[in-house]
Structures are given as structure tokens and as C-alpha cells.
Coordinates of C-alpha atoms in Angstrom, one line a residue:
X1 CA 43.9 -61.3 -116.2
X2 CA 39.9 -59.7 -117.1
X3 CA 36.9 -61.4 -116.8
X4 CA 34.3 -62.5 -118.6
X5 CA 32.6 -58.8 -118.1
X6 CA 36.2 -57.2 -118.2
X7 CA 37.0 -56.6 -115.2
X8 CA 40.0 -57.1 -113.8
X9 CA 40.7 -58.6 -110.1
X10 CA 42.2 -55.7 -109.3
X11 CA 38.6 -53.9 -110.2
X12 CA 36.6 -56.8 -108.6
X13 CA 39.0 -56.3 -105.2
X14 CA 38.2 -52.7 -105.4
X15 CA 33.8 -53.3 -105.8
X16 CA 34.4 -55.4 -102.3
X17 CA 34.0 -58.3 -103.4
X18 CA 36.7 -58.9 -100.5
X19 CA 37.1 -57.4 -97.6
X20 CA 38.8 -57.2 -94.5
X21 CA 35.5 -58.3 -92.6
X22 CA 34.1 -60.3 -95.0
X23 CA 32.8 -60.5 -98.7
X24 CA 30.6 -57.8 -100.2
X25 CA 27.6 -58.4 -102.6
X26 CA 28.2 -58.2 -107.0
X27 CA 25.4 -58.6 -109.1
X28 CA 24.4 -62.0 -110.5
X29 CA 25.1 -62.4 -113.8
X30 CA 25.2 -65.0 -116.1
X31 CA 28.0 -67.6 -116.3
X32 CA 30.1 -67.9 -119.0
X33 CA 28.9 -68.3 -122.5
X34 CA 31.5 -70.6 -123.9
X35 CA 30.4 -73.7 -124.3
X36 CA 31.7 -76.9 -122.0
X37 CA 32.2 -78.9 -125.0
X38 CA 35.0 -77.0 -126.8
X39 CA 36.3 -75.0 -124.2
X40 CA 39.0 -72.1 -124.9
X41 CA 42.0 -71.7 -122.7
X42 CA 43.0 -68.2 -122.4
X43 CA 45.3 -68.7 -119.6
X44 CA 47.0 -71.2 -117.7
X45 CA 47.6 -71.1 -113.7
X46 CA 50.7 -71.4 -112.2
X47 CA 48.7 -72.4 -108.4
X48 CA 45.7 -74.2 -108.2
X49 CA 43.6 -74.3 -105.3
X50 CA 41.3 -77.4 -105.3
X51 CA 38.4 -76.8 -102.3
X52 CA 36.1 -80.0 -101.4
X53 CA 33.4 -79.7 -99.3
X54 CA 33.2 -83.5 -98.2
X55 CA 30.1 -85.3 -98.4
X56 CA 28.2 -81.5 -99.2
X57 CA 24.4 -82.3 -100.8
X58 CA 23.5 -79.1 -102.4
X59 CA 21.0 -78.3 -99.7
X60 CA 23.5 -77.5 -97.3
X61 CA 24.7 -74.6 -99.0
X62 CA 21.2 -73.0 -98.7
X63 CA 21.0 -74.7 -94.7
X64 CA 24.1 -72.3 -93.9
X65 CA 23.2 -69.1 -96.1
X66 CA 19.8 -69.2 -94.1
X67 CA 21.6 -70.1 -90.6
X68 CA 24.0 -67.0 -91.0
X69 CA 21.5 -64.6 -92.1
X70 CA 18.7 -65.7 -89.3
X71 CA 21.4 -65.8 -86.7
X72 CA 24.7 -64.2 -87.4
X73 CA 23.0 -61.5 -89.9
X74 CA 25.3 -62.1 -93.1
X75 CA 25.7 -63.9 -96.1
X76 CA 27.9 -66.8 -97.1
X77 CA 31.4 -66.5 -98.8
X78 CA 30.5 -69.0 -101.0
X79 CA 27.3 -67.7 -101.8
X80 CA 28.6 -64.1 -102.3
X81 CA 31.1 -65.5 -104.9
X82 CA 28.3 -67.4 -106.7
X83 CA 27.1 -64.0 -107.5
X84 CA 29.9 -63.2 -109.3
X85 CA 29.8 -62.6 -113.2
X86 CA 33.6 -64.2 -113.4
X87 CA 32.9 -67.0 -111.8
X88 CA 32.4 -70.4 -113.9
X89 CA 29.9 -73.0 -112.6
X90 CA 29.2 -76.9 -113.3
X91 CA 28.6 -80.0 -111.6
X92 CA 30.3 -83.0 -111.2
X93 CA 29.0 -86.1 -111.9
X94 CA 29.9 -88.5 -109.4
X95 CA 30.2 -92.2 -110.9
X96 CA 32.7 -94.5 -109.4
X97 CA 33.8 -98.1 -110.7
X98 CA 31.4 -100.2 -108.6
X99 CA 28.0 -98.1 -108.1
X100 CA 26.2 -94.5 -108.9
X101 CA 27.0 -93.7 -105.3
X102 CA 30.7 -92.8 -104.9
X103 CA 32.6 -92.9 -101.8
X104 CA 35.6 -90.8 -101.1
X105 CA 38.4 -93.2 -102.0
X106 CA 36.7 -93.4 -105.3
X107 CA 36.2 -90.3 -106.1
X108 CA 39.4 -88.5 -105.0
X109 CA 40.9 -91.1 -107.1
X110 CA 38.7 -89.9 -110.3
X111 CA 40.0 -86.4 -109.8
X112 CA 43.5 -87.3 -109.1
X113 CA 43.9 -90.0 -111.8
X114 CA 41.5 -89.3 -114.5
X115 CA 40.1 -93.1 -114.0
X116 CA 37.0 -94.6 -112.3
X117 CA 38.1 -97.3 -109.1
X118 CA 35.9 -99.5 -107.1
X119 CA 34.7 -97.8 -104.2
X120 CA 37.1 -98.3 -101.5
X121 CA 40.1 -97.9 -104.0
X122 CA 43.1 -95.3 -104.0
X123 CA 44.5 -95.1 -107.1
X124 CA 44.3 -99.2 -107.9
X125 CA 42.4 -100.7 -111.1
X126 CA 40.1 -103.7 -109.9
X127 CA 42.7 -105.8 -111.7
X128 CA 45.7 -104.6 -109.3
X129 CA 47.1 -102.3 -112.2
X130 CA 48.3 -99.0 -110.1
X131 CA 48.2 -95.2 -111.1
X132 CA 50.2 -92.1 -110.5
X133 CA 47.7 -89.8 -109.0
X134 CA 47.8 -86.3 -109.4
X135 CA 50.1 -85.0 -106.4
X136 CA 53.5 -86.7 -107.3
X137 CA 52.7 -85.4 -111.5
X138 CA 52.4 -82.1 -109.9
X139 CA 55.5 -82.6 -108.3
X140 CA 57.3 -84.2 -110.9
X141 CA 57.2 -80.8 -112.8
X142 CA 58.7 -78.6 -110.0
X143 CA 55.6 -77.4 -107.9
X144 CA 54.6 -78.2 -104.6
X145 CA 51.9 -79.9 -102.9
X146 CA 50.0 -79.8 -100.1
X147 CA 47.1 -81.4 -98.2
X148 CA 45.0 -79.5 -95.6
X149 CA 42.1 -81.6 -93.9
X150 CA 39.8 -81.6 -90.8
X151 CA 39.5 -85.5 -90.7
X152 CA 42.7 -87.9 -90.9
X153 CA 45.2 -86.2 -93.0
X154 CA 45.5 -90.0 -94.1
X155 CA 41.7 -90.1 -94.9
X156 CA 40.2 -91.1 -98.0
X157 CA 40.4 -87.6 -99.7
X158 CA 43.4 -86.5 -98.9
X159 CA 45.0 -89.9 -99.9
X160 CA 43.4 -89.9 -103.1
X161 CA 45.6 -87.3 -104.7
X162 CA 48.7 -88.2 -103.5
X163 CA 49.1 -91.9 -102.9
X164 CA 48.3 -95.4 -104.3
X165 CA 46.8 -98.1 -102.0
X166 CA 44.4 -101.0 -103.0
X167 CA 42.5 -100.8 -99.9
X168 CA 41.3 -97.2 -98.2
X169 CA 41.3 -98.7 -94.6
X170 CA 45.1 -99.0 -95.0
X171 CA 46.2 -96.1 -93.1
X172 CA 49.1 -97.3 -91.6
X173 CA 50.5 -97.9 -95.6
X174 CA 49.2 -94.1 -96.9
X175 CA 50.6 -92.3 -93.8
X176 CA 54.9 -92.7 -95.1
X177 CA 54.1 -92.3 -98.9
X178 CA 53.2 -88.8 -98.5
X179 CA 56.8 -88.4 -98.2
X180 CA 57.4 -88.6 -101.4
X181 CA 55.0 -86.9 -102.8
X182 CA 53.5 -84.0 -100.6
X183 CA 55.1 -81.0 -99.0
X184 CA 52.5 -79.6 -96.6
X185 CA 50.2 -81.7 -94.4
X186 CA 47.8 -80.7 -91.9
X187 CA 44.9 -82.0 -90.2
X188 CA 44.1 -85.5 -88.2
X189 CA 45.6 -88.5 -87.5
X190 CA 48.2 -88.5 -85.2
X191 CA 47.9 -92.5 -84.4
X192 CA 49.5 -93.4 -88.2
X193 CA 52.6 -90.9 -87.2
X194 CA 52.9 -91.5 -83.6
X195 CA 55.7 -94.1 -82.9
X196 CA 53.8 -95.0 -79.8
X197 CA 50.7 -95.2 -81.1
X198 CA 51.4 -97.3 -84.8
X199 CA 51.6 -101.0 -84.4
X200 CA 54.6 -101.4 -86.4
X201 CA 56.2 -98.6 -83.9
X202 CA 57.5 -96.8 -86.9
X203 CA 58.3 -93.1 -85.6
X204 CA 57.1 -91.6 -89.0
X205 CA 57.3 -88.1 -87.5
X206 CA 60.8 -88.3 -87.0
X207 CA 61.1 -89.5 -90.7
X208 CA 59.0 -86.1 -91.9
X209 CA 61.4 -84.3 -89.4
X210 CA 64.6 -86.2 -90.5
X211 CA 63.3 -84.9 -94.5
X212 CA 63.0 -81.3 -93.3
X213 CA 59.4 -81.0 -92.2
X214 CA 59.0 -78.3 -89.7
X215 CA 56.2 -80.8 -87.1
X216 CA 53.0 -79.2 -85.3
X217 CA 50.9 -80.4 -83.2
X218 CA 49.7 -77.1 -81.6
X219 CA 47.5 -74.2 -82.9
X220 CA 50.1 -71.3 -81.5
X221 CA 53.0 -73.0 -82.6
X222 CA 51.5 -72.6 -86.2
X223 CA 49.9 -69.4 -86.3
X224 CA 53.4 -67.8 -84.5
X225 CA 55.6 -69.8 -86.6
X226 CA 57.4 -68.0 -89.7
X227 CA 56.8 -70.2 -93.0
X228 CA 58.7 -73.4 -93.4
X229 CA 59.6 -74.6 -97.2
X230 CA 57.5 -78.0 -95.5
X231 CA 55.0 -78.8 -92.5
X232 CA 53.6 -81.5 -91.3
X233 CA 50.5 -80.7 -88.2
X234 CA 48.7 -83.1 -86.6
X235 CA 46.4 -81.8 -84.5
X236 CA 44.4 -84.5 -83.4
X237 CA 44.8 -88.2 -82.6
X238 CA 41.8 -89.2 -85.1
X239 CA 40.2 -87.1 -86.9
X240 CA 40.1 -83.1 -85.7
X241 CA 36.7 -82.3 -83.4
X242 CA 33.3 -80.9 -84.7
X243 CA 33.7 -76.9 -84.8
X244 CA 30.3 -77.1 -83.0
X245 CA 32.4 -79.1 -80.2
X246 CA 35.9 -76.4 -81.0
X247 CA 33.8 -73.8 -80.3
X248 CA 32.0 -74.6 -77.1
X249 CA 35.9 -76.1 -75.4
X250 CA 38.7 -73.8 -74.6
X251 CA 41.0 -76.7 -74.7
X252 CA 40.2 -77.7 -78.1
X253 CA 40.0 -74.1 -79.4
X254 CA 43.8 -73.2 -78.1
X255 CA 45.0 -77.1 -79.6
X256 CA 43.4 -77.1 -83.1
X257 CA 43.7 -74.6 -85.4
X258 CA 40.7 -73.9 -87.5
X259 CA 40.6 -75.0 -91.5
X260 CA 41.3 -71.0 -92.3
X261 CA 43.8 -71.1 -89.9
X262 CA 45.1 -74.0 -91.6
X263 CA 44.9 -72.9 -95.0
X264 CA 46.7 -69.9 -94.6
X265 CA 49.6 -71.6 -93.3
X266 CA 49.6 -74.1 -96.3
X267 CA 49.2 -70.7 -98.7
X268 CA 52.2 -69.1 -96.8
X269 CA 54.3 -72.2 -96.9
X270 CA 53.8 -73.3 -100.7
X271 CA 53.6 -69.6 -102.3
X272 CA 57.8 -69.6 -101.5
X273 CA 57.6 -72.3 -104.5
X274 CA 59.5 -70.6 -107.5
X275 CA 57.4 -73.0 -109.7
X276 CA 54.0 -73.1 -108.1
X277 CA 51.7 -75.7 -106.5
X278 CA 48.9 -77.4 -105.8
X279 CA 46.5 -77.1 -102.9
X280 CA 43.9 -79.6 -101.9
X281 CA 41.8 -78.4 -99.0
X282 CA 38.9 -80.4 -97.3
X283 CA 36.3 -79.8 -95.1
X284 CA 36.0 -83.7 -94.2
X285 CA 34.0 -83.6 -91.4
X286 CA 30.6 -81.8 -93.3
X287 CA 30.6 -85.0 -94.4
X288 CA 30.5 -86.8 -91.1
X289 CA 27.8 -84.7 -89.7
X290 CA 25.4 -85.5 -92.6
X291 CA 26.4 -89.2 -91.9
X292 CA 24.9 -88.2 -88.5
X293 CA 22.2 -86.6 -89.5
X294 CA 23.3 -83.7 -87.4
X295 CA 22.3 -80.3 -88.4
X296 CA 23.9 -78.3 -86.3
X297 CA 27.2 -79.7 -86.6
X298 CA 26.7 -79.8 -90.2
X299 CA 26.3 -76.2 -90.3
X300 CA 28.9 -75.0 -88.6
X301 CA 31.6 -77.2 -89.9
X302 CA 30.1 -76.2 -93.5
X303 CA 30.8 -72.5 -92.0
X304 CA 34.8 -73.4 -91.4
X305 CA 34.7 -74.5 -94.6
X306 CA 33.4 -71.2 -95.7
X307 CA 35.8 -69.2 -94.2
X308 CA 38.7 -71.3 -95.4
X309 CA 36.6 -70.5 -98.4
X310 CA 37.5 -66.5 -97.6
X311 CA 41.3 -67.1 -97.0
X312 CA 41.4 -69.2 -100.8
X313 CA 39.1 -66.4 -102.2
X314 CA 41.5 -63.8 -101.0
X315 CA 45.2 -65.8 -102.3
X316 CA 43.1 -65.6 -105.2
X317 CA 42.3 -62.1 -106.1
X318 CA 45.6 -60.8 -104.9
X319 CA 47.2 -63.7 -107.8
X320 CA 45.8 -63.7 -110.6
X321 CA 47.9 -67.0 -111.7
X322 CA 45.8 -68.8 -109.6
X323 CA 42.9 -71.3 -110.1
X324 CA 40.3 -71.6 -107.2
X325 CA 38.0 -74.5 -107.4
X326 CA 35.2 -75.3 -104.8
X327 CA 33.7 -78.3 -105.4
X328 CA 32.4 -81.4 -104.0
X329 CA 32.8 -85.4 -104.2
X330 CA 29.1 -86.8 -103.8
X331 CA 26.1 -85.8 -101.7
X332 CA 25.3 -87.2 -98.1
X333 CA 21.8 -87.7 -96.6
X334 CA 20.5 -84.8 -99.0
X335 CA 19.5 -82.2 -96.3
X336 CA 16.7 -79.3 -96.7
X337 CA 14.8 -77.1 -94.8
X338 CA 11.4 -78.1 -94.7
X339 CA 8.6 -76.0 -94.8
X340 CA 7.2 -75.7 -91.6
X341 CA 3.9 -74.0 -90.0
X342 CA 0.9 -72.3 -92.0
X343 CA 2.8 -71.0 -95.4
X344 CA 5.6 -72.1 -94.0
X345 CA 5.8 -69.3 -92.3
X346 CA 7.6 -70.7 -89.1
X347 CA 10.4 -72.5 -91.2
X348 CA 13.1 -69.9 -90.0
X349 CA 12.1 -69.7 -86.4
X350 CA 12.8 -74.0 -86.2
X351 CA 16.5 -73.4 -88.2
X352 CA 17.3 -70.8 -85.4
X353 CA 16.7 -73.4 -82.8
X354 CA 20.0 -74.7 -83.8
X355 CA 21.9 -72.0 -82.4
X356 CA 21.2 -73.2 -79.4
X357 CA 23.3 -76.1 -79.9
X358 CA 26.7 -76.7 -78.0
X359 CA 27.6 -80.5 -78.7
X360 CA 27.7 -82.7 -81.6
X361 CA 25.9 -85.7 -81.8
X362 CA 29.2 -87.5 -81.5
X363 CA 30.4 -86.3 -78.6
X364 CA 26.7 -87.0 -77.1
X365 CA 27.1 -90.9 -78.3
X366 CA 31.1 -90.9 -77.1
X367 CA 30.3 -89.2 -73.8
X368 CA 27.9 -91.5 -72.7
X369 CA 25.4 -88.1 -72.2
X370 CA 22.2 -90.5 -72.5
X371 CA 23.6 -93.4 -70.6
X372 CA 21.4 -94.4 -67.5
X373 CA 18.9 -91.8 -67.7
X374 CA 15.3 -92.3 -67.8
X375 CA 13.0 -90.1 -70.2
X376 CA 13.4 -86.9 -68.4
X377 CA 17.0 -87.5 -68.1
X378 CA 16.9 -87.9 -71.7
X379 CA 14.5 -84.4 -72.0
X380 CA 17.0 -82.6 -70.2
X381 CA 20.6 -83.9 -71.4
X382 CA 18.9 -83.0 -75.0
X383 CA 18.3 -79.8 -74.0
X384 CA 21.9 -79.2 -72.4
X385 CA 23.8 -80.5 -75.4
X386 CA 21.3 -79.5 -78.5
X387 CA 19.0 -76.7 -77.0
X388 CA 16.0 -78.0 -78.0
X389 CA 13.0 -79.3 -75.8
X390 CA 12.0 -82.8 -76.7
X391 CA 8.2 -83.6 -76.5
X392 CA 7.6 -87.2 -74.0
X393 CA 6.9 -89.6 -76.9
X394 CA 10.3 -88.1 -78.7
X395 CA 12.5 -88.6 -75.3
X396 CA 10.8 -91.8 -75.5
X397 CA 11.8 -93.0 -78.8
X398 CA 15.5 -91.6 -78.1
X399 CA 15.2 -93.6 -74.5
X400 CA 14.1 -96.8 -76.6
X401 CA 16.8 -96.3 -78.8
X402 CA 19.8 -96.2 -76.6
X403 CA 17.8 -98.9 -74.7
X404 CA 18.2 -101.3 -78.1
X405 CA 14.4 -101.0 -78.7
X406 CA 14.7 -99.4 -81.5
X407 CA 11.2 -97.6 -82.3
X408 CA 9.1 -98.5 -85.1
X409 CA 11.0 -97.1 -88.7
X410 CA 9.7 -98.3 -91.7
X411 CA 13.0 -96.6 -93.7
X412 CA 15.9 -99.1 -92.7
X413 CA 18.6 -96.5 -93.2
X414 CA 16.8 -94.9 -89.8
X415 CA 16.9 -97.7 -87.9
X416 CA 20.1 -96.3 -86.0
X417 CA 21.4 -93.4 -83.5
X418 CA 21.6 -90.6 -85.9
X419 CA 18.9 -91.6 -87.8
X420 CA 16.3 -91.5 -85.1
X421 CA 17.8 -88.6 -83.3
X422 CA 17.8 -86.5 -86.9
X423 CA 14.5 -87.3 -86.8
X424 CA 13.5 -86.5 -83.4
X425 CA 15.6 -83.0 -83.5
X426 CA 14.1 -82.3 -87.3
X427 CA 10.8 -82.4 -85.6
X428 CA 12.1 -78.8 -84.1
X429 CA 14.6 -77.6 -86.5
X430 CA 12.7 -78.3 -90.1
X431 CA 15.6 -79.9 -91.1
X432 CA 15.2 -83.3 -92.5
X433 CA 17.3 -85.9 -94.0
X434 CA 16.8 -88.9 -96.9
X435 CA 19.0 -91.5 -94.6
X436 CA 22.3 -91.5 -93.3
X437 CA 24.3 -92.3 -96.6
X438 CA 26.0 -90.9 -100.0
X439 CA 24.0 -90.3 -102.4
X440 CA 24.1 -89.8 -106.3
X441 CA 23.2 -86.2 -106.8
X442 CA 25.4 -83.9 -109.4
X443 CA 27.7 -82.4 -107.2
X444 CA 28.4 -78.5 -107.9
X445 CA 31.3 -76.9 -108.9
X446 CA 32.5 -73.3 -108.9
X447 CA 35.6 -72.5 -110.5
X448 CA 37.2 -69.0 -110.8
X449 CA 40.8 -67.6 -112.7
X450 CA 42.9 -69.2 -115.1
X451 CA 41.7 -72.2 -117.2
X452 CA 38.6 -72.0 -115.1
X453 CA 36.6 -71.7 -118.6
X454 CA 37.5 -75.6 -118.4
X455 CA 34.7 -76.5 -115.5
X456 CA 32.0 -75.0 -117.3
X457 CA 28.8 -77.1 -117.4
X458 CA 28.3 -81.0 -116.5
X459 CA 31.5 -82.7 -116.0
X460 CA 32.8 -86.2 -114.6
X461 CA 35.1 -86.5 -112.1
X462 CA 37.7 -87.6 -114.3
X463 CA 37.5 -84.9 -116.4
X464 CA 39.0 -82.9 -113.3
X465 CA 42.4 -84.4 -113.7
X466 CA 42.5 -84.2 -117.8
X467 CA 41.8 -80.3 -117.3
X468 CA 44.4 -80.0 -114.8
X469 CA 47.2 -81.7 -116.2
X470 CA 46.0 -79.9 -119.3
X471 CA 46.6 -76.9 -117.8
X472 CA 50.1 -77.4 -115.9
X473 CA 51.2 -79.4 -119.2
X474 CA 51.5 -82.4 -117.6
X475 CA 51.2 -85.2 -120.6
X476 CA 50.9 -88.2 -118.4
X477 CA 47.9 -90.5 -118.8
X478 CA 46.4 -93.0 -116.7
X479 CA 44.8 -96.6 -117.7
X480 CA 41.1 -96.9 -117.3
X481 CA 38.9 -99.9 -117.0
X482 CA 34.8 -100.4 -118.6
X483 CA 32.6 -101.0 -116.2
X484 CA 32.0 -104.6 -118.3
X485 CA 35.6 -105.6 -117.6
X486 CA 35.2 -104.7 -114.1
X487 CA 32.6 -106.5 -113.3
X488 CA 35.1 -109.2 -114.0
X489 CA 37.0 -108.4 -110.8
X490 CA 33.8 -108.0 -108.6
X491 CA 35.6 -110.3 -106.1
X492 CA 38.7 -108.4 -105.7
X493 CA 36.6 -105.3 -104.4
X494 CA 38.4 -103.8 -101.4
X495 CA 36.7 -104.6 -98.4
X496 CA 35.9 -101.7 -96.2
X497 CA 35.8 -102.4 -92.4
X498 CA 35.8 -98.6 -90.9
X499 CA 32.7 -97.0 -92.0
X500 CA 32.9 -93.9 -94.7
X501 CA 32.7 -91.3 -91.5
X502 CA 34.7 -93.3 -88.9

């Protein structure tokens, strides 16, 4: 296949825009010319690779191409590849059912359905009616599927594009329809599998290794293993750890593989398809960090998402029947880089604080770090687990915190743990945050070999799946609903009790 500029991947390969250490530089360039509005296919895929960030604001890209150049001295995959002539780039708007602010549910069901859901809703209508998402189509014509996460393989995004349940909470229900429908999993949730650990007692892993699943639930087992025609690894009880917290524990580091790690297994396994597949791979947990308002773990787990990034980038250019899509499902917290010192001048200086880091503000809260101490407790547990020096009236508004006297906030949204430690911490690193929840931002899109021409420009959600199925002639269509009619049906919204990061 040639690019816009004519080259071939072959030629692109051979300028380094891949290597074995890492991605080399290409001139920007504009994006294509051909219009989003009457879009030409040249080509169809026979794979498609379908990459979401979780949760991503648009900041963070810039938060991690300025961490790895301050402290690790190199660009970005990501941000290499946005350099890239070839490459196609749009946004997503995010829009669910129920509000301008998507959550995950809703919007994985947008690009796995081509219809809008109330937030909270896999692939159900407000009035019951239920879709056929994207994953069993895909597998209806012959291809495979598979699902690669770093939160609950069970989890909202994953379960978007391959099962159907009213309610998102209903874990228990989504874990056994994969069955059906998906091929390779990998990531989290152990306790929806786990005989001993399900309320029903219903050993699903021995129904996934009854169906011919080759079952992980080690790193080395999966990296030695030779390629099995299915997988299913769980590597983690709930969701997987922060790669801040896998990278500072040898125990975690030897159990749980990394989202590279992961996706190459899920590219080895599904390339032995005669027909092709589809890939959905999700960096959940960038997500969960900006829910915390934790830059450090945001950064790096954006970083393993990056890297998995690499391994997709790679598939690609050595394939040219393959569509790579990077993308994300809504913004979280928006998080930037404030300008910091006279001109701003000491801006990079706070961001490099962050290396210093070793613990994620979850495992602080879960490990009971701050418990019991008084304010110089609080001083130097900070320092041990972040690697930054808190002034005395910032211990002291941390102390008051875990102390439930919560400081004085006048933004409710910070009237919590991560919002006043975000705060405290962004006093050092010049990272700050709009509050702890989705937002409505455009959400960008980068889209790169055949059919990528489709993504071109300002897109919905739902467009996603019509593109698709366009281009893996699948001629199945899904109901939608107006927004009018569903207000009609306000009363049957699904109601959430875990919290979109929990």
C-alpha cells in the first residue's frame, strides 16, 4: 500500500520510522487532504488494531513528551508517529445518551454499536432494546477478536465491544459472555473468573479452559509460551497495579506482564487467523490516575501505553492490511503543565520532580502510609512515596485531610483525597488539574493504513463503528434512540454504584 506522499511502508520502515530501540523522527507534514465528508476508500484492512488511551485529556500527551525528554532524553512513540505525513488525524466527539460527559460504558458502546446509551450502559437502549456490538459482527464473518486491558478485562471498555449488559457494574454477568464472542483476553479481574472468589461459585476459568483457552495468570508463563489459537490471562485480582507501583516491586514486575508485553501476545495469537481480526487494546488505568489527580502515575502508565503503542506501530508497518487506530473515549481532569517561575522558566525543573516518585497515590491511600502520623510524619511519608518536600501549611492541609477536616476548597470536585493532594503535589510539579472527573473535550484520534482516510477530521463516536463495519463489509445495523425519546426513559438509567475508576 503508498501513502499519501507515496511512500511505501516498506520505504517509511527503511527512513526509521521504527526501530529496534525505538521510533526515529519524519518530517511533519500535512494530513491528508481528502475531505472527512466524502471520504474515498482505497483499501480495506484485513486487521484492525483499535488503541484507547482511557480517560487521556489531550494535555497528557504533551505531560509525557516533556517527562521523557527532561528525564529519559527521548521522544514519544506517539508523538513520533504524529509527525508522520501518512498518518490521518481527527477527533472524536464524545456525546453519550444522557449528558456531554461520557463515561466508558457509554462510549465503548458508541464505537462498538454505532448508537448513543445512557451512561452506565453496555450495548442496551434506555428502553431495554439490546444491540450486537462490534466483537461478535467481527466474529460472525470469520475473524477473531481480542481484548487486552490494564484494568478488569471485564471493565467498562473492554465490555463495550464485545458484550450486552443493561448495567456496567454487572461484572459477574459480562465475565462468561466473552465466551462467545472473544478469543484473546488479558488484563484484570480475576474475582469474576475465580470459582473461589465469584458469589455464584461458578469456575468460569475452567469453562474458558474446557472451550480451549490456553489460561495465564503469570508474566513468564506468557512471554515463554508458544502462541495458542486462544488465551485468557488474568493477572491481577482487580484491576492490574499502577506501572509507577510495577516498577518500583519485584513481585509485581515478575507477576504482571506489561501492556506491550501483553499486546504482543494478543498480535502473535490472533495473526494465525486465516481471516483476520480485531484488536482492542486499553490503557485503562491513565484513566484512573487522572481520576486521582496523580501525575506521576498518570505519566507512566500513559508511557506503557506508549510502548504498547511501539509493538501496534510495528504489527503495522510490517502488514500493510492492517488499520492502527489510537484514540481516546473522553478526557479526565484535563491536565497541563503550568507555567511556573519568572517566564516560566522553571516549568521543566517542577515536571522532573516527578521522577522522583516511587508510589501511586493509591497504594499511599490503601497502604495506610499517612495513617497515625502527625505533620512531619506526613512531610516525610510524602517524600518517601512521591519525592517531593511538602512545605508545613501543605503537610498540614494533607494532615487535615486524612484527619476528615477537610481544608478550606471553594471547587467541590476538590473537596476529596486526590483532589487536595493533586493540589498540594502540583504546587511542586506544575502540574494542575480542573477536578477529578470526565470531561467533554474532543478527544483525538490518529489513524494510520487501510481505510484510515475514513477518520479524517471531526467524528462521533458512532461513526467509529459505521466506518468499521464499512470496511470489513459487515452490513449489520443497530437501532438508535433521540435524545427526546430518551428522556422518556430517564428513570430506567442504570444506576452505577462502583465509581468510574474503582
Amino acid at each position: 500500500m503508498s501513502g499519501r506522499s507515496g511512500l511505501t511502508r516498506r520505504e517509511l520502515l527503511e527512513l526509521g520510522l521504527i526501530s529496534g530501540a525505538g521510533l526515529g523522527l519524519v518530517p511533519a507534514a500535512r494530513a491528508s487532504s481528502t475531505s472527512p465528508r466524502k471520504p474515498q476508500v482505497r483499501n480495506a484492512p484485513r486487521n484492525v488494531i483499535f488503541m484507547v488511551a482511557d480517560g487521556m485529556s489531550i494535555g497528557v500527551i504533551s505531560l509525557a513528551e516533556h517527562y521523557c525528554r527532561l528525564v529519559q532524553g527521548r521522544q514519544t512513540s506517539w508523538y513520533e508517529l504524529l509527525r508522520v505525513p501518512e498518518l490521518v488525524r481527527g477527533y472524536f466527539e464524545t456525546t453519550s445518551l444522557s449528558s456531554p460527559v461520557t463515561d466508558s460504558s457509554a462510549a465503548s458502546t458508541a464505537w462498538a454499536s454505532g448508537s448513543r446509551v445512557f451512561n452506565g450502559s453496555v450495548n442496551v437502549l434506555p428502553d431495554g432494546t439490546r444491540m450486537t456490538p462490534i466483537g461478535p459482527l467481527v466474529r460472525g464473518t470469520g475473524r477473531r477478536v481480542g481484548l487486552v486491558t490494564t484494568t478488569r478485562i471485564t471493565h467498562a471498555t473492554p465490555a463495550g465491544f464485545a458484550t450486552v449488559q443493561p448495567c456496567r457494574d454487572d461484572e459477574d454477568e459480562i465475565a462468561p459472555q466473552f465466551l462467545e464472542s472473544v478469543d484473546v483476553l488479558m488484563g484484570g479481574g480475576r474475582e469474576f473468573f475465580d470459582a473461589k472468589l465469584r458469589d455464584d461459585k461458578r469456575d468460569l476459568i475452567g469453562e474458558y479452559v474446557a472451550r480451549g483457552y490456553r489460561f495465564h495468570e503469570g508474566r513468564e508463563t506468557l512471554l515463554e509460551a508458544d502462541p495458542a489459537d486462544k488465551l485468557l490471562g488474568l493477572f491481577g485480582t482487580g484491576h492490574l497495579p499502577f506501572t509507577l507501583d510495577r516498577d518500583h516491586d519485584e513481585e509485581i514486575r515478575q507477576r504482571v506482564p506489561t501492556l506491550a508485553e501483553m499486546t504482543t501476545a494478543a498480535l502473535r495469537s490472533l495473526e494465525q487467523s486465516q481471516r483476520g481480526f480485531l484488536l482492542q487494546v486499553e490503557g485503562g488505568r491513565v484513566d484512573h490516575a487522572a481520576h486521582a489527580n496523580d501525575a506521576a502515575s498518570l505519566i507512566h502508565d500513559q508511557l506503557a501505553f506508549d510502548e504498547a503503542i511501539e509493538v501496534a506501530l510495528a504489527y503495522t508497518l510490517e502488514h500493510d492490511d492492517t488499520l492502527l487506530i489510537i484514540t481516546v473515549d473522553h478526557g479526565n481532569s484535563n491536565p497541563g503543565l503550568n507555567g511556573v517561575g519568572a517566564r516560566y522558566a522553571d516549568s521543566g525543573a517542577c515536571l522532573e520532580r516527578l521522577a522522583g516518585a516511587t508510589h501511586s497515590y493509591e497504594h499511599i491511600r490503601s497502604s495506610g502510609l499517612l495513617r497515625g502520623v502527625d505533620t512531619a510524619g506526613v512531610i516525610e511519608r510524602i517524600r518517601s512515596a512521591c519525592g517531593i518536600e511538602l512545605k508545613p501549611n501543605e503537610a498540614d492541609a494533607v494532615w487535615r485531610m486524612i484527619n476528615d477536616d477537610m481544608p478550606q476548597e471553594l471547587f467541590d470536585q476538590h473537596r476529596n483525597f486526590p483532589g487536595v493532594l493533586g493540589q498540594v503535589l502540583g504546587n511542586h510539579s506544575g502540574v494542575g488539574w480542573t477536578g477529578v472527573t470526565h470531561t467533554s473535550d474532543l478527544a483525538i484520534l490518529s489513524a494510520f493504513g487501510p481505510g484510515s482516510e475514513l477518520f479524517a477530521g471531526v467524528l462521533h463516536h458512532t461513526d467509529a463503528f459505521t466506518h468499521l463495519t464499512t470496511l470489513l463489509d459487515i452490513k449489520h445495523r443497530n437501532p438508535q434512540m433521540s435524545e427526546e425519546r430518551a428522556r422518556q426513559f430517564v428513570a430506567q438509567a442504570p444506576i452505577v454504584k462502583r465509581p468510574d475508576w474503582a
